[in-house]
Short mmCIF file of C-alpha atoms in Angstrom, two decimals:
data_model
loop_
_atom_site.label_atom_id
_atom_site.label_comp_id
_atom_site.label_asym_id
_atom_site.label_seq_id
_atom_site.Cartn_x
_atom_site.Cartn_y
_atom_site.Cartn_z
CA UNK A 110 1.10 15.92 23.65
CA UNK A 111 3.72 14.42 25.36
CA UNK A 112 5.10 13.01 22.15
CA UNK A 113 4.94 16.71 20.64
CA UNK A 114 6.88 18.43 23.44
CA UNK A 115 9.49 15.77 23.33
CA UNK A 116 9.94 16.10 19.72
CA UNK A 117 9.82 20.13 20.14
CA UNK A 118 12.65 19.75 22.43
CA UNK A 119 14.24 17.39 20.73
CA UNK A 120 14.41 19.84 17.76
CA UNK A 121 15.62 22.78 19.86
CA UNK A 122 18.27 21.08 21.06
CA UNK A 123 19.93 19.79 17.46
CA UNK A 124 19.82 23.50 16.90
CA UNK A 125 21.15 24.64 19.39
CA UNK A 126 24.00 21.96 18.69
CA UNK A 127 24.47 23.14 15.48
CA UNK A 128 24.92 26.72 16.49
CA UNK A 129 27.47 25.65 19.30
CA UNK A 130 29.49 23.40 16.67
CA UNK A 131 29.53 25.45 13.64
CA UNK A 132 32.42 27.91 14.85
CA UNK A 133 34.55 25.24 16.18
CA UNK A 134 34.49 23.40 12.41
CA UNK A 135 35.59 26.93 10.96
CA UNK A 136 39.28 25.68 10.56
CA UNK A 137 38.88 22.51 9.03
CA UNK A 138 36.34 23.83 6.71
CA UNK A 139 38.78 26.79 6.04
CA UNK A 140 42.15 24.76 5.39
CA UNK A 141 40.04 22.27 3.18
CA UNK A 142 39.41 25.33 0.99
CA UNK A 143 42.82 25.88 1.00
CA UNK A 144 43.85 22.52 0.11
CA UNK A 145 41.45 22.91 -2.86
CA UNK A 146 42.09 25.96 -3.86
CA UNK A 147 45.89 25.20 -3.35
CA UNK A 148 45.37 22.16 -5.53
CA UNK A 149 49.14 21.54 -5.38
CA UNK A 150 50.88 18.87 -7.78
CA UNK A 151 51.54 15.75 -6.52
CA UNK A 152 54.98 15.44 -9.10
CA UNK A 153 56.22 17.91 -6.35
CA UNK A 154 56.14 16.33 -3.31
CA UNK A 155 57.59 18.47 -0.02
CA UNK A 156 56.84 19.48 3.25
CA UNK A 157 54.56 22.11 2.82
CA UNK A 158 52.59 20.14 0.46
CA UNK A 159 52.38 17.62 3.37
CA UNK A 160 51.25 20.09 5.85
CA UNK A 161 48.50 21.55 3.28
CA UNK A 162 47.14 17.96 3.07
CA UNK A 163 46.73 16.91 6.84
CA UNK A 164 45.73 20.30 8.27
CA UNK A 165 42.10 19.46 7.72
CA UNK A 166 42.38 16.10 9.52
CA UNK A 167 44.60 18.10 12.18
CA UNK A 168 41.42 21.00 12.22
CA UNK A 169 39.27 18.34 12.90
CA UNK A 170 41.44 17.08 16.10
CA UNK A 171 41.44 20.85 17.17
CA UNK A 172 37.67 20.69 16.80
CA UNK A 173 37.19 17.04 19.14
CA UNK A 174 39.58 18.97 21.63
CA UNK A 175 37.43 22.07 21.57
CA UNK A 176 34.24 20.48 22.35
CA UNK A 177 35.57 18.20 24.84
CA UNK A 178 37.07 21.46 26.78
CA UNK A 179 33.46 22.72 26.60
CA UNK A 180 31.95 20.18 27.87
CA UNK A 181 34.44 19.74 30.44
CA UNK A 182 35.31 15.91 30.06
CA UNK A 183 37.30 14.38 27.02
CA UNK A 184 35.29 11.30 27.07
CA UNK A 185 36.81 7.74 25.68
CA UNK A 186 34.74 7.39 22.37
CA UNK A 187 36.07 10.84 21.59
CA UNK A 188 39.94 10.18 22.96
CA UNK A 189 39.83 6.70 20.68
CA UNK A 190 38.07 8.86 17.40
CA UNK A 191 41.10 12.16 18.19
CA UNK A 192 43.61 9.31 17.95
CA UNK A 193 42.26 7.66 14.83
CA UNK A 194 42.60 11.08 13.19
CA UNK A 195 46.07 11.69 14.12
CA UNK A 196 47.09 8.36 12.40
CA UNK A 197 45.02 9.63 9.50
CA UNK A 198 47.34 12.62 9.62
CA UNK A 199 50.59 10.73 9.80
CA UNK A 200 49.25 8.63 6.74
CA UNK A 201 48.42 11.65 5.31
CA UNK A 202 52.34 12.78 5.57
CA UNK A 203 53.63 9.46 4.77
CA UNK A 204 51.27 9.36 0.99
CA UNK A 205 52.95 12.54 -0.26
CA UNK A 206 55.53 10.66 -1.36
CA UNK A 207 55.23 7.58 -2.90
CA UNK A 208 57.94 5.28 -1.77
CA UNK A 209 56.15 5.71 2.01
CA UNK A 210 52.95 4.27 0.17
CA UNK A 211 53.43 1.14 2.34
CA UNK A 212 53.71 3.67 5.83
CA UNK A 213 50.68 5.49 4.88
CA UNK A 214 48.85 2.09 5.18
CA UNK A 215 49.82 1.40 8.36
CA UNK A 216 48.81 4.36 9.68
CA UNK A 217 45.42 4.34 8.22
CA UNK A 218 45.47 0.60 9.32
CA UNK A 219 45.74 2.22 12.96
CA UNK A 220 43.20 4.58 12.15
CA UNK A 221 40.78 1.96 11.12
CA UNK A 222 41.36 -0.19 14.06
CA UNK A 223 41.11 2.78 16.37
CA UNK A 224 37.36 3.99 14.99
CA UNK A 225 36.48 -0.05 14.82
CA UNK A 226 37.54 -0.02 18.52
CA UNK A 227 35.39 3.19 19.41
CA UNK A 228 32.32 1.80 17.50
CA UNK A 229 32.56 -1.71 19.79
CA UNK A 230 31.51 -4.67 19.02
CA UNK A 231 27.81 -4.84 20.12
CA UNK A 232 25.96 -6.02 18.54
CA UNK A 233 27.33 -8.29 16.03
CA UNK A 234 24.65 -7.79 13.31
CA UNK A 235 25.83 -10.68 11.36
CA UNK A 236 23.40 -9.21 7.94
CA UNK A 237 25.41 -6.61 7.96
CA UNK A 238 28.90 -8.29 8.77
CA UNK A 239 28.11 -10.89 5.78
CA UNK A 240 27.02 -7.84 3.21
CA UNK A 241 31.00 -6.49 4.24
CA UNK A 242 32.65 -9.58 3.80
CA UNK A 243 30.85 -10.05 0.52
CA UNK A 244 31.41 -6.71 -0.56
CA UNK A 245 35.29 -6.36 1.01
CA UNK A 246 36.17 -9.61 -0.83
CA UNK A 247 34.62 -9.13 -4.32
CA UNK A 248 36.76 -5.98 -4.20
CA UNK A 249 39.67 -7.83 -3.18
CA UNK A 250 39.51 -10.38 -5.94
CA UNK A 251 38.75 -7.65 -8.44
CA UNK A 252 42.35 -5.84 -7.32
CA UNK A 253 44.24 -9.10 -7.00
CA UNK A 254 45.14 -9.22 -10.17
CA UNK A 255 46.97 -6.34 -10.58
CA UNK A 256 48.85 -6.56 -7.22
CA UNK A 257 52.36 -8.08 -6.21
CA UNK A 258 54.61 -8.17 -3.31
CA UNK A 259 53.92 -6.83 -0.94
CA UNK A 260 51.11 -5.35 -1.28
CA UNK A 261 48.87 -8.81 -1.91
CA UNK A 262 48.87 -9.04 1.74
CA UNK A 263 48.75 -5.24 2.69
CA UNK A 264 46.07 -5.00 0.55
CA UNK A 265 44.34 -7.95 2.12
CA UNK A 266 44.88 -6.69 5.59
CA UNK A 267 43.72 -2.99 4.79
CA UNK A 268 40.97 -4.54 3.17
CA UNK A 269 39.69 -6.30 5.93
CA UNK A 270 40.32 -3.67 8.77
CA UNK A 271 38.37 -0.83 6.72
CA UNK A 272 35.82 -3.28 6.25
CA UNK A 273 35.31 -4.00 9.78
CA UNK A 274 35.49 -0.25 10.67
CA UNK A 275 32.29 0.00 8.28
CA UNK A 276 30.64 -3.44 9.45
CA UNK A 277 31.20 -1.93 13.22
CA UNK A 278 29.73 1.32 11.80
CA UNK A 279 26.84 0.39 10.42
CA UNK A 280 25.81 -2.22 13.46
CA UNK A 281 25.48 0.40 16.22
CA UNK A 282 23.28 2.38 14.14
CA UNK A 283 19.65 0.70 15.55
CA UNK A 284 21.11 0.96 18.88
CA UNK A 285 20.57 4.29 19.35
CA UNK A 286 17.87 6.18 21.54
CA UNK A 287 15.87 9.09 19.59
CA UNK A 288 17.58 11.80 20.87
CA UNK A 289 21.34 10.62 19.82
CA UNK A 290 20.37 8.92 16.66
CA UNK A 291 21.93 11.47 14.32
CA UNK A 292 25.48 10.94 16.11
CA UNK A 293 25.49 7.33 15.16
CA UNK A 294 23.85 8.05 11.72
CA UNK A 295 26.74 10.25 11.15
CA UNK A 296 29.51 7.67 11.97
CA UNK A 297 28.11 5.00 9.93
CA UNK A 298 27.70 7.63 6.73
CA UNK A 299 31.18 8.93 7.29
CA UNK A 300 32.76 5.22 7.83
CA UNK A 301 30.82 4.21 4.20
CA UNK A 302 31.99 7.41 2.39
CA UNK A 303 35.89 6.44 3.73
CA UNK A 304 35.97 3.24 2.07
CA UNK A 305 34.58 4.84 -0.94
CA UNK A 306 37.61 7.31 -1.00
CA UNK A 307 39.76 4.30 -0.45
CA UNK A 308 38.17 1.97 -2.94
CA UNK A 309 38.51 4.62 -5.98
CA UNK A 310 42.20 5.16 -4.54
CA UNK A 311 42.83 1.40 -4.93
CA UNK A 312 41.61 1.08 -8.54
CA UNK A 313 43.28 4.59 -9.16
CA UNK A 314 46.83 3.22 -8.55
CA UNK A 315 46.73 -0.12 -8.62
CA UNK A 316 44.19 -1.07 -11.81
CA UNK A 317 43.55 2.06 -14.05
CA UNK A 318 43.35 5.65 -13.93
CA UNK A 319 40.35 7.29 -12.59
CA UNK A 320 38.93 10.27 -14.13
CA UNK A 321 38.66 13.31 -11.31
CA UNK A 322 40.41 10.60 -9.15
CA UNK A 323 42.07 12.99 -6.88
CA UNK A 324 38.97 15.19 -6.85
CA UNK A 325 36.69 12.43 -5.64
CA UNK A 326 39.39 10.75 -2.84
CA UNK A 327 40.03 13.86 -1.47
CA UNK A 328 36.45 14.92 -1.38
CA UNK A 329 35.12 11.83 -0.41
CA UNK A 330 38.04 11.79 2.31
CA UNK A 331 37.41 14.59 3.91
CA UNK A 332 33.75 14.11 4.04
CA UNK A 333 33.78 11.16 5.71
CA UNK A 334 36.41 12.05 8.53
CA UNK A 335 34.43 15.12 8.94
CA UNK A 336 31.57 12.72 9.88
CA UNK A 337 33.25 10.59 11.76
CA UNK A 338 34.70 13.66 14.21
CA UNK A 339 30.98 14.90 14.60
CA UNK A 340 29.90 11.84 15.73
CA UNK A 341 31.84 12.56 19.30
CA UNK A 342 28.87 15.49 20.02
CA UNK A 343 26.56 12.81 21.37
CA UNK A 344 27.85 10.26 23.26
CA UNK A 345 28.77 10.03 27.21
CA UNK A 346 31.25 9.79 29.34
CA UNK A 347 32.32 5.73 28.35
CA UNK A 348 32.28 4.09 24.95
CA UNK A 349 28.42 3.72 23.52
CA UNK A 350 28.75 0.40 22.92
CA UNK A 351 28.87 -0.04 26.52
CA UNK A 352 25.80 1.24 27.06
CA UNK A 353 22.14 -0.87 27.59
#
């Protein structure tokens, strides 16, 4: 009986998370329509077309600020996730045009190092760090190839801090109690979508075009920050990696 109750609570309280969180998400899921519907070139790089492109990331900030003010407390995990997506949305800037290429990985370099910092590192989960390292440098020798200076190392670094954001990810996961499970869950999915959004923009420019290419980065993009913001719903007042 016990067991039931707690799960019948458990259950009325997702809901009634869902209901609370749904309004606040109504701008980034409204200016992703836009940049979809929008859809504008990428031959015609300007401002606007800059501003289209990181709104969404910027919505999602506006959504981490909401929740903290209604809550009361802007807690660390979700001050170290809001400033992981304002790097995304400088990088964001910096990829509308293409001689900034180099910029824009920098500032999703932060961004990575900011979410691997919010994720901790407890517990190591050394499965999981060997099936990155595996997987981060058979990807790396497949694009090698077809890189030069500079980006041979800027390609190995980016590869190796996005990989780490994952590995970090995906190692908290079992640490969480029943009731903030789906938090974590949602970190972890949004952290493996990201590097799938990356990893198709790699081959895209570096190898060979990608059918849908922009379609599936963008998509795949957005997802996963989108993830990654909603994973700030459950956790306390410190980082949950701190936590026993």
């Amino acid at each position: 009986m016990d067991l039931l109750e707690s799960d019948k609570r458990y259950r009325k309280k997702t809901l009634a998370t869902v209901w609370n969180v749904v309004p606040k998400l109504l701008p980034f899921l409204k200016t992703t329509c836009i940049y979809f519907v929008l859809w504008l070139p990428l031959t015609e790089p300007s401002w606007f077309s800059a501003l289209i492109k990181c709104l969404p990331i910027l919505s999602l900030c506006f959504f981490i600020g909401t929740h903290a003010a209604s809550l009361g407390v802007f807690t660390s995990y979700a001050r170290i996730i809001f400033l992981g997506l304002l790097f995304s949305a400088l990088g964001d800037v910096c990829l509308i045009w293409p001689s900034f290429f180099l910029h824009g990985m920098v500032m999703f370099g932060l961004a990575h190092l900011c979410y691997t910092f919010a994720f901790g590192l407890q517990p190591l989960n050394l499965r999981v760090f060997l099936l990155l390292l595996l997987m981060s440098g058979s990807f790396y020798t497949f694009l090698f190839p077809y890189l030069n200076d500079p980006f041979i190392y800027m390609v190995a670094g980016y590869t190796a801090l996005i990989g780490t954001m994952g590995w970090r990810a995906l190692s908290r996961v079992h640490l969480s109690s029943y009731n903030r499970s789906w938090a974590r869950i949602s970190a972890a999915v949004g952290s493996v979508i990201f590097m799938v959004s990356d990893c198709t923009l790699a081959v895209d420019k570096f190898c060979f075009p990608v059918s849908h290419s922009r379609l599936i980065v963008m998509g795949t993009y957005y997802t996963g920050q989108l993830l990654i913001a909603l994973s700030v719903i459950d956790t306390g007042d410190d980082f949950p990696w701190k936590r026993k």
